[in-house]
Every structure is written in C-alpha cells, then in structure tokens.
CSV table of C-alpha atoms in Angstrom, one decimal:
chain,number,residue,atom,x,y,z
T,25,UNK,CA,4.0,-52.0,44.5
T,26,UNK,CA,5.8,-49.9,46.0
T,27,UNK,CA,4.6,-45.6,45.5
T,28,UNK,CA,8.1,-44.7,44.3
T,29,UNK,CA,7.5,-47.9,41.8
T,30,UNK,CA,4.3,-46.6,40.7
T,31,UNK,CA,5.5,-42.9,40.6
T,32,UNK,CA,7.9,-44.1,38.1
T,33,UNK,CA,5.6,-46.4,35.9
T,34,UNK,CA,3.5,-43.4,35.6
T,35,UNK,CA,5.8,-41.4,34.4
T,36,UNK,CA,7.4,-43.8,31.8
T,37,UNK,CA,3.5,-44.3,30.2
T,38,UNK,CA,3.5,-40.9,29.9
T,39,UNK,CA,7.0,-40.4,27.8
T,40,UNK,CA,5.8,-42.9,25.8
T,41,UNK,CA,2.7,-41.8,24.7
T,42,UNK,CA,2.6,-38.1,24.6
T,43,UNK,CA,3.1,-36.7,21.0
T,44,UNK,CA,5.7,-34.0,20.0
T,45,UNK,CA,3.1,-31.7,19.0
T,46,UNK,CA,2.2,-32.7,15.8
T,47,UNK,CA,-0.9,-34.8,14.2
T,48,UNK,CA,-3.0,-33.2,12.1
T,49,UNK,CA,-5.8,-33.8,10.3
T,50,UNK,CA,-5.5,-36.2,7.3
T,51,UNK,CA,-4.6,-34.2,4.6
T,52,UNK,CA,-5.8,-35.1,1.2
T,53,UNK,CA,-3.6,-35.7,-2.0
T,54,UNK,CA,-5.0,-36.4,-5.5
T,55,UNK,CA,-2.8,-37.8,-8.9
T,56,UNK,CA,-3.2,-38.8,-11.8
T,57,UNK,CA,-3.3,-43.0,-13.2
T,58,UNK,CA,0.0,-43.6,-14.1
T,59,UNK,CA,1.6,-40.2,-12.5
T,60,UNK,CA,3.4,-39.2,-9.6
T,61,UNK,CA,2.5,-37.7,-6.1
T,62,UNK,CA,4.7,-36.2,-3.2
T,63,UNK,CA,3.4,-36.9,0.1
T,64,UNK,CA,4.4,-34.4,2.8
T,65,UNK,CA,5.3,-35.7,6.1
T,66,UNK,CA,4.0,-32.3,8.0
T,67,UNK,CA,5.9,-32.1,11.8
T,68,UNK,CA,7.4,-29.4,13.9
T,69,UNK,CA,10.1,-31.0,15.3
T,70,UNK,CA,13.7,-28.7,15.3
T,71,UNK,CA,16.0,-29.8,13.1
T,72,UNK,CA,18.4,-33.0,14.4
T,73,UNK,CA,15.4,-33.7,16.8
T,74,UNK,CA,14.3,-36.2,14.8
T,75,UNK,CA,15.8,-40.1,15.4
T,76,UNK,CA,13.5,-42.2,13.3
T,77,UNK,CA,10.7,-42.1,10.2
T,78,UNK,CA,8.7,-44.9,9.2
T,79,UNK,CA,6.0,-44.2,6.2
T,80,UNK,CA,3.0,-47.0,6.4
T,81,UNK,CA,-0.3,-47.7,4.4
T,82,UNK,CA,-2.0,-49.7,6.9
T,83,UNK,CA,0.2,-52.5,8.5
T,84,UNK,CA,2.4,-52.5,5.7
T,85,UNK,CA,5.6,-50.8,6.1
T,86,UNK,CA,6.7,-49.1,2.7
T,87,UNK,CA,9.6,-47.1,4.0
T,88,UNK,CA,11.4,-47.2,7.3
T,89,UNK,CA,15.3,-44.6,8.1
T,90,UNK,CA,16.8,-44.1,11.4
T,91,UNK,CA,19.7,-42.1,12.2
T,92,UNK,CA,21.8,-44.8,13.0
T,93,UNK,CA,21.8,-46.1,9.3
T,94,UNK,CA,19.2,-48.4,10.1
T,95,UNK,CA,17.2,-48.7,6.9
T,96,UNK,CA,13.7,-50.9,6.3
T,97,UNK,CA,13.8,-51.0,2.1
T,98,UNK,CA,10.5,-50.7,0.4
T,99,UNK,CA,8.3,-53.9,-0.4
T,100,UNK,CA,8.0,-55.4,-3.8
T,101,UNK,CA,4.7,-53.3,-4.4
T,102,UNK,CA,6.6,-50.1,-3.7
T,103,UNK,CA,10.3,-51.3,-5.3
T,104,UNK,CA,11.6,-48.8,-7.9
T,105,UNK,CA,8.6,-46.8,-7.7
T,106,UNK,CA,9.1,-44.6,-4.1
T,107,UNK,CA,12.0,-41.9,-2.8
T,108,UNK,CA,12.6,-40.1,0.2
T,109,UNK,CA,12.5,-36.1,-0.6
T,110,UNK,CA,13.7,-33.4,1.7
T,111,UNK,CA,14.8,-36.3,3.6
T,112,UNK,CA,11.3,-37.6,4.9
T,113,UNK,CA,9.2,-36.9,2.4
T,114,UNK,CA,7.6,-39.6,0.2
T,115,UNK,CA,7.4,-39.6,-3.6
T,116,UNK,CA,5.4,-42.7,-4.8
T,117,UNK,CA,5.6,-42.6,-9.0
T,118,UNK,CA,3.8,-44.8,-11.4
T,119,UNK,CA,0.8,-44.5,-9.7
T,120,UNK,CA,-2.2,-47.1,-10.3
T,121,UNK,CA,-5.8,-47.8,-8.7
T,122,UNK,CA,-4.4,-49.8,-6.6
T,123,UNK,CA,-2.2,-46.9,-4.6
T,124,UNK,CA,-5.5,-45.5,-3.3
T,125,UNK,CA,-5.7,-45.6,0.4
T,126,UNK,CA,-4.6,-43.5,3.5
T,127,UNK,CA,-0.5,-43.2,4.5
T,128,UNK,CA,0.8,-42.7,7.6
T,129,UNK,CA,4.2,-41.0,8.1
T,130,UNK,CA,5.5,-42.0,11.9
T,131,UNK,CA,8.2,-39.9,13.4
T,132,UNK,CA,10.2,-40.5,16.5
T,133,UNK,CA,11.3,-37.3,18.6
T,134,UNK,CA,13.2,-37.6,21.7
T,135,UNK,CA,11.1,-40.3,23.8
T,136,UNK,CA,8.0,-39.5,21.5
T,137,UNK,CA,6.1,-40.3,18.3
T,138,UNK,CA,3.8,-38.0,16.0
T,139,UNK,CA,1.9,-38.8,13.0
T,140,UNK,CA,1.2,-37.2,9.5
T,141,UNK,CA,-1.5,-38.9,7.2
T,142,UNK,CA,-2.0,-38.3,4.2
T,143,UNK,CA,-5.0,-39.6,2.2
T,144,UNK,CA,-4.3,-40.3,-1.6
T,145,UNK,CA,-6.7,-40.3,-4.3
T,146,UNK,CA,-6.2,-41.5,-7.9
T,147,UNK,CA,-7.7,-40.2,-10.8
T,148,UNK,CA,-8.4,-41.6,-14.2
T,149,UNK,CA,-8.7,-39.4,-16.8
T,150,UNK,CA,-11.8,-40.2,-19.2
T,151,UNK,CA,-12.0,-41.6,-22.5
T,152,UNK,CA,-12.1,-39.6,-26.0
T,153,UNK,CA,-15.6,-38.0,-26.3
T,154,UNK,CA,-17.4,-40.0,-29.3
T,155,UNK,CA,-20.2,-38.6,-31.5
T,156,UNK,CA,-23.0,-40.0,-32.4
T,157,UNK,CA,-25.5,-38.2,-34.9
T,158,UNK,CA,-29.5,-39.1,-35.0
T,159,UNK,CA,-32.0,-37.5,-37.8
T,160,UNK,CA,-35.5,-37.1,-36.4
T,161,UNK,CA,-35.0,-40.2,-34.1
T,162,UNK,CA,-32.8,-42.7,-37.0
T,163,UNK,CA,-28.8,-42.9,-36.7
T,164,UNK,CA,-27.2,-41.2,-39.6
T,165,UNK,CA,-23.8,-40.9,-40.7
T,166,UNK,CA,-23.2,-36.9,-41.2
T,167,UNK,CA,-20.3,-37.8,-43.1
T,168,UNK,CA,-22.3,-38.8,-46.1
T,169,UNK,CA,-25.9,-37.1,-45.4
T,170,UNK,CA,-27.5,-34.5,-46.2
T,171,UNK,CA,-29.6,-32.9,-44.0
T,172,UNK,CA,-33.3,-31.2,-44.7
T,173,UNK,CA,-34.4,-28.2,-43.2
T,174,UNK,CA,-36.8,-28.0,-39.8
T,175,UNK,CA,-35.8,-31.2,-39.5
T,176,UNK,CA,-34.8,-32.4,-35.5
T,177,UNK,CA,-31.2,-33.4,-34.6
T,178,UNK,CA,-30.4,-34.8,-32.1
T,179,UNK,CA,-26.3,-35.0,-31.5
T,180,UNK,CA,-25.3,-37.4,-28.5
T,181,UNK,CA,-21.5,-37.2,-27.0
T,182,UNK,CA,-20.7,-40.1,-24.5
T,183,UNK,CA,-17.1,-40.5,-22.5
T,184,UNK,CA,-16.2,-43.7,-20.3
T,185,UNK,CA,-13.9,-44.6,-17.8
T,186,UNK,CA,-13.8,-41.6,-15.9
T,187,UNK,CA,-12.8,-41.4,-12.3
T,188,UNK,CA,-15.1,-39.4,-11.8
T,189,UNK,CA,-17.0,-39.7,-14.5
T,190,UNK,CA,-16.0,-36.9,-17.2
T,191,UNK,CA,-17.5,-33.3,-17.2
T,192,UNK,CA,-19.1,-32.9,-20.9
T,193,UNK,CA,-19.6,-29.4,-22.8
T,194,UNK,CA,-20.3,-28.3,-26.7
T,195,UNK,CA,-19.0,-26.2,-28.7
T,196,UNK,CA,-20.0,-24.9,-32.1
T,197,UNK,CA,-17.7,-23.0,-35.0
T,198,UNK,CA,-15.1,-23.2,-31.7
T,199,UNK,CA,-17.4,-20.9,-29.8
T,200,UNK,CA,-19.2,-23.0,-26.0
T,201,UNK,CA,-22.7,-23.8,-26.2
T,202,UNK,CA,-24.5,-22.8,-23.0
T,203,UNK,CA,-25.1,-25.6,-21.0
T,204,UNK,CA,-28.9,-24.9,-20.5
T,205,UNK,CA,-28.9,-26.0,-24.4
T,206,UNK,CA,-27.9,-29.7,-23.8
T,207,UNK,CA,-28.6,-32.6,-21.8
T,208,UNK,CA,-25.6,-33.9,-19.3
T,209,UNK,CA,-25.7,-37.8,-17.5
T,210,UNK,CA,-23.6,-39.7,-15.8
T,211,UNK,CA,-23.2,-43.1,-13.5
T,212,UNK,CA,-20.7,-44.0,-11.4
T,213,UNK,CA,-19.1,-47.4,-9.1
T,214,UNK,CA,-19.8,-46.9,-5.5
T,215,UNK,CA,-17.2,-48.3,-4.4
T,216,UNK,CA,-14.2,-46.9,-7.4
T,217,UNK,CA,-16.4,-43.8,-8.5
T,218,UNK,CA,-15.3,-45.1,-12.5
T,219,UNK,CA,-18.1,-44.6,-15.0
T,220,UNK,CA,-19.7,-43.2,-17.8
T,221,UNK,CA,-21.0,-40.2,-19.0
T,222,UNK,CA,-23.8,-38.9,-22.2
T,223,UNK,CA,-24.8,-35.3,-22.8
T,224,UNK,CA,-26.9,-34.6,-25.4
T,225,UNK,CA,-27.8,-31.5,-27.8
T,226,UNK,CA,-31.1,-31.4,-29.8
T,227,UNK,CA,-32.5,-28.7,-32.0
T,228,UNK,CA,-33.7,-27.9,-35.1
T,229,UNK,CA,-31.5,-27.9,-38.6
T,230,UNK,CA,-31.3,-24.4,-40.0
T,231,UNK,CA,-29.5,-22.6,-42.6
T,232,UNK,CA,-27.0,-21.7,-40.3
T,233,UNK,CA,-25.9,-25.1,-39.4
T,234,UNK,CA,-24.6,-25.2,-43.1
T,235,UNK,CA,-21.0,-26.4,-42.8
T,236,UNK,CA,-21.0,-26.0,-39.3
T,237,UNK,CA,-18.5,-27.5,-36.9
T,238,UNK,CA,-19.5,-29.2,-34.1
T,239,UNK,CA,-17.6,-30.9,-31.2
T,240,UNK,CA,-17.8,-32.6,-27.9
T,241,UNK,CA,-15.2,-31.9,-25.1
T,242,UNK,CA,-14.7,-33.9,-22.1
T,243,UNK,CA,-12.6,-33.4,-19.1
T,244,UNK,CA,-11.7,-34.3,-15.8
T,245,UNK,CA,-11.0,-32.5,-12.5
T,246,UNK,CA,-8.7,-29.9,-12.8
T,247,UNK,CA,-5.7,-29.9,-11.7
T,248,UNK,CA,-4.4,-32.6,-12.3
T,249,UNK,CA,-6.3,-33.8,-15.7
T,250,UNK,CA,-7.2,-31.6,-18.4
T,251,UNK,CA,-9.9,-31.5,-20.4
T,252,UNK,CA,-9.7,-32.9,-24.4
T,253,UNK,CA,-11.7,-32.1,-27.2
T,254,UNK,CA,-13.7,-34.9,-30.2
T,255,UNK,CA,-10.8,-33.8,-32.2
T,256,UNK,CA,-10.9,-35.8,-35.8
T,257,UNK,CA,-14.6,-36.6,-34.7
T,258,UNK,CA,-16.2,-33.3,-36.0
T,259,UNK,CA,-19.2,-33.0,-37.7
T,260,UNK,CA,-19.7,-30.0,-40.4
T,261,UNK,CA,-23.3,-30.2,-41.7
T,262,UNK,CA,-24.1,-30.0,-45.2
T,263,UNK,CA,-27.7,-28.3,-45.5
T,264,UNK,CA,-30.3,-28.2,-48.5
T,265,UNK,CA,-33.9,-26.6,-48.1
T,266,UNK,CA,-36.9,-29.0,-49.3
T,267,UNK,CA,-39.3,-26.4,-49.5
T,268,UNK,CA,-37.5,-24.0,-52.2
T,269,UNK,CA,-38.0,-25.2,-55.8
T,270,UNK,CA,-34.9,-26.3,-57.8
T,271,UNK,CA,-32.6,-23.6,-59.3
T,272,UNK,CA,-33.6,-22.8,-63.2
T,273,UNK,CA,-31.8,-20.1,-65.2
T,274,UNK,CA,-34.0,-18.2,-67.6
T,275,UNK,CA,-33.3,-18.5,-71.0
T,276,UNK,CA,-31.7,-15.2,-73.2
T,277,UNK,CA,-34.8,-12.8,-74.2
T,278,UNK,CA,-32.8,-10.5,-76.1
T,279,UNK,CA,-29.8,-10.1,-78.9
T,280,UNK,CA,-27.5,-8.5,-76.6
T,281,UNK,CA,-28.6,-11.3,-73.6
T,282,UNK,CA,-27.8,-13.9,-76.2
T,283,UNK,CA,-24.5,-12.5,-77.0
T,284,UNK,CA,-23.9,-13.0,-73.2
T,285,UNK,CA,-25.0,-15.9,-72.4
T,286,UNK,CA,-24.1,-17.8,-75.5
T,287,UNK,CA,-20.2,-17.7,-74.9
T,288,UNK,CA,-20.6,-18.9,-70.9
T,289,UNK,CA,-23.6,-21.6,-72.3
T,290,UNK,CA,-21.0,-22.8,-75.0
T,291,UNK,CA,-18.5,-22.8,-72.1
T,292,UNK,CA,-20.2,-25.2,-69.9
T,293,UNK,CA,-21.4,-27.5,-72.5
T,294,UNK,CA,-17.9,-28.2,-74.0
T,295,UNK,CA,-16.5,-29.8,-71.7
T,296,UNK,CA,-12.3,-31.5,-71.9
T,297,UNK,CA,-14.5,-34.7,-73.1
T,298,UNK,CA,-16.4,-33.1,-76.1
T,299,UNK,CA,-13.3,-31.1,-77.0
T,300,UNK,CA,-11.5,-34.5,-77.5
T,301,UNK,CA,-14.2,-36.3,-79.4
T,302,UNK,CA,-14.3,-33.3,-81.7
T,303,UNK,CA,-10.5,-33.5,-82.3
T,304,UNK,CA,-10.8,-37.4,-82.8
T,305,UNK,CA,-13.3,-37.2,-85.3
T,306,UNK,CA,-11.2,-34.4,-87.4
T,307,UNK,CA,-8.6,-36.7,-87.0
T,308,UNK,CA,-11.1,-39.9,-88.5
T,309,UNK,CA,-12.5,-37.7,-91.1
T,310,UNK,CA,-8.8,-36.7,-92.1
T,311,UNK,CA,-7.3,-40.7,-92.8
T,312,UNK,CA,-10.6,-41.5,-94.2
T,313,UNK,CA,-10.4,-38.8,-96.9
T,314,UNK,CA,-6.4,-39.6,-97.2
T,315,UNK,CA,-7.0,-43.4,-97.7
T,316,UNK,CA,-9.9,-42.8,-100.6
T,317,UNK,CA,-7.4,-40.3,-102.4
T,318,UNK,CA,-4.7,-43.6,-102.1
T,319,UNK,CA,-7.6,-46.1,-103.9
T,320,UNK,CA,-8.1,-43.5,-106.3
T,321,UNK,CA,-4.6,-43.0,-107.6
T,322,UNK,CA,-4.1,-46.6,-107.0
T,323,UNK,CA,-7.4,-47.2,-109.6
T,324,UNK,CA,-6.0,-44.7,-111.9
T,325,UNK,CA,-2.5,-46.2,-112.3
T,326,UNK,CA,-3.8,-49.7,-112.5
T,327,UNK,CA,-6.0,-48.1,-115.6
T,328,UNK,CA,-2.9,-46.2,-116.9
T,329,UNK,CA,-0.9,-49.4,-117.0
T,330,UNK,CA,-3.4,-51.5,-119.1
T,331,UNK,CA,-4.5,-49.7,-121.6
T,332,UNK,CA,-3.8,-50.8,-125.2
T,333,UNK,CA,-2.6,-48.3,-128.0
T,334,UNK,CA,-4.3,-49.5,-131.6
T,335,UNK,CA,-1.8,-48.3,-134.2
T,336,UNK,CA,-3.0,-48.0,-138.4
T,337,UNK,CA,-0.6,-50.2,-140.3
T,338,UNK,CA,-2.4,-48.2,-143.4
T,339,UNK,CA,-1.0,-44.8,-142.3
T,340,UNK,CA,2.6,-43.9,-143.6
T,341,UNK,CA,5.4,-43.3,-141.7
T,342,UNK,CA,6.8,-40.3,-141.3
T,343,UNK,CA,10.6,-39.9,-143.1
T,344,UNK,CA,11.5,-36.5,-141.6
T,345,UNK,CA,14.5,-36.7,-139.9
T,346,UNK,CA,15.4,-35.1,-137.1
T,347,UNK,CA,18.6,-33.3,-136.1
C-alpha cells in the first residue's frame, strides 16, 4: 500500500467514526402503565446540519426520516402508538410493561453520527388499599361490631400490584398518623419490581375511637402516580365500656318530681302502637254496645207485637158520641 493510500484510509476511518459532539449519558424517563412519554433526542448540531434520524430499542428500528423523504415506518409493536415531535423527538403513547427498556436516538451530521439514549421506565400504579379489622387477634367485621374498651386492635391495610410496590400511610378523623405508630412491609419481583405491600396499626380501643374514621392511603412515586385513599372502605368505630354498670334512672321522690317525670314517663310508654290499640278498643267497645241496644229493641218489638189484649164482654159499651 502505497503511503498516500494509507494517508487516505486513515483519514476516511476517522470521518467515519468521530462523533459530532454529542452523547451523553443515558438519560432516564419514567411513565405511567397505559400513559404517554416524550423521549428527547438531546444533540447540538446547528440547525439544517442534520441529514438523517433513526430512533432504535435494541436492533429493532422503531422510527427512521432522512432529509431526502426517505422514511422507515414504525413496526407493528410501535404502529399507531409513536410520533415524531419538534421534528426528532419521540412520543411513544399507550404505554405497557413491555415498553421498558433503553432507546437509542441515532443522528447523522455531515460525515458523522451521535447518539442520545434514553432509558424508560414504566410504572404501575398500585391497587385500592383494603382494610382488614382484627379484635384481640380474631377477624371482625366493624361494620356490625361493637367494640369493648382496653381491648387490642389491630387494623391491617394491604395494596398489590405496585411497581414499586405502594407507599402506605393512616389517617384518622382525616388528620395523618405518624408513621412511628404503624407497621409498613413490602416484597417485590427482582426482575419487574411488581409486588405487595401491608402496613399495620395496633393499639388500644378507647373512648375516643368512638365513631371514629379511619382510612388507609396508598400511593405511588410521585410524579407521575398519585397517591389514593380506602375511600368507601372506612371504618367508624362504635364504642361501649364493659366496666361501667348499665344506665338506671331513679325513680320520682317527690310531688313536684312526679309532676315531672310523670308526663315524659307517660310519653315514652305510649308509644304510635298503644295509641292505636287504645283507639281500636274504643272503637270495639262502641259496636258492641251499639249491637246490644239493636237486640234489645229488636226483643222489645217482637214482645210489643205479640201480646194479646183480653176484653170483658160483661162491661157495657160506651154510647157517647162523639163530635
């Protein structure tokens, strides 16, 4: 080879493979399942310096424009579901599980290539929070129990699905428990970092857990998923104390007491139902007496109408006329 030749060589290796300046670090992009994410394609070539783009995830080519209107259309993975923005930019919407995974955006200037990655990340927002109510170590439904004083409960709020797994807090009468208060677990994939979490809050019933309202609220990272409360899954605790002796009220001691309490007394013991039986049996006494007063004049006419008159053929008739 001749050292013009080799001069030459040397110098066409070196057009090809030196980059335009840019090529930074991967930059790293995280969306929501079943959103939308831009993916810059960073570069510092001048405007009209740039002759080609070609976006990539690994060997396969979602997205490929020159400037001479040649035009690589996206793959049936990618159809419908990605657009070029600010004319090299990558929008990818729809987003699933499967979209995870580092992009490459390739761009030609001059006699030169450069190279933006992008690494995207999907996340799955986590489940509604469910809670689960247990009365000194039994399950109990709230919604139907009572609950003694001193006695332990223990309230357990578990959330699945997450990627990660979700980030669980209380909050009672709408005001946040400190977290010191309550237990918090939570396990994971290794490979999709999807799982489960459980938190737990324990403590003692007390009078002023009467009617109170308690909820669980879970939530992902933020941004891009927010964070959603137990809502229709509250509990409001109804409370009664064992150790106090049932409610009696004392009896009137006086005239005046009895004048008092007599009306309220009368009050509560007539209720709508004795009030109607009193009216129906006014009402039975009524036609009973009305139907006895019908037999008797019935009786009497009967009597009336057979009765016979005895007439004295011995005593005279009376002659006096009448005018």
């Amino acid at each position: 080879m001749t050292p013009g030749t080799s001069t030459l060589l040397h110098a066409i290796i070196l057009t090809c493979c030196v980059a335009s300046g840019f090529g930074q670090e991967p930059v790293a992009v995280r969306a929501a399942d079943g959103g939308a994410a831009s993916l810059l394609c960073d570069h510092d070539a001048r405007p009209g310096e740039v002759r080609a783009f070609k976006w990539t995830k690994g060997r396969e080519i979602i997205y490929f424009m020159a400037l001479d209107g040649i035009v690589t259309p996206p793959g049936p993975d990618y159809a419908d579901r990605v657009t070029i923005v600010d004319q090299i930019n990558l929008r990818i919407e729809g987003l699933t599980l499967e979209d995870i995974g580092q992009y490459t955006c390739t761009v030609t200037v001059g006699n030169s290539e450069g190279l933006a990655i992008v690494d995207l990340d999907i996340l799955v927002l986590p489940s509604r929070p469910v809670l689960t109510a247990y009365l000194d170590g039994v399950l109990v439904n709230l919604g139907t129990t009572s609950l003694p004083l001193d006695a332990e409960l223990m309230l357990e709020c578990t959330s699945s699905g997450g990627k990660p797994p979700a980030e669980l807090g209380w909050y009672i009468d709408d005001v946040a428990v400190d977290s010191s208060l309550y237990t918090y677990n939570s396990t994971a994939d290794p490979d999709t970092n999807i799982g489960d979490a459980v938190s737990r809050l324990t403590h003692l019933v007390s009078l002023s857990d009467h009617l109170a309202k308690y909820e669980c609220e879970s939530s992902g990272p933020i941004p891009p998923l927010e964070a959603q409360r137990s809502v229709g899954v509250l509990i409001r605790l109804s409370i009664y104390d064992t150790t106090l002796p049932p409610k009696i009220t004392p009896r009137p001691t006086t005239e005046e007491d009895i004048a008092i309490v007599a009306p309220q007394e009368a009050e509560t013991a007539l209720g709508v139902p004795s009030i109607i039986g009193i009216i129906v049996g006014i009402i039975a006494a009524v036609a009973l007496l009305a139907a006895i007063i019908v037999i008797l004049l019935q009786n009497r006419k009967r009597q009336n109408k057979n009765h016979t008159y005895v007439v004295n053929p011995d005593s005279k008739c009376s002659t006096k006329k009448y005018r």
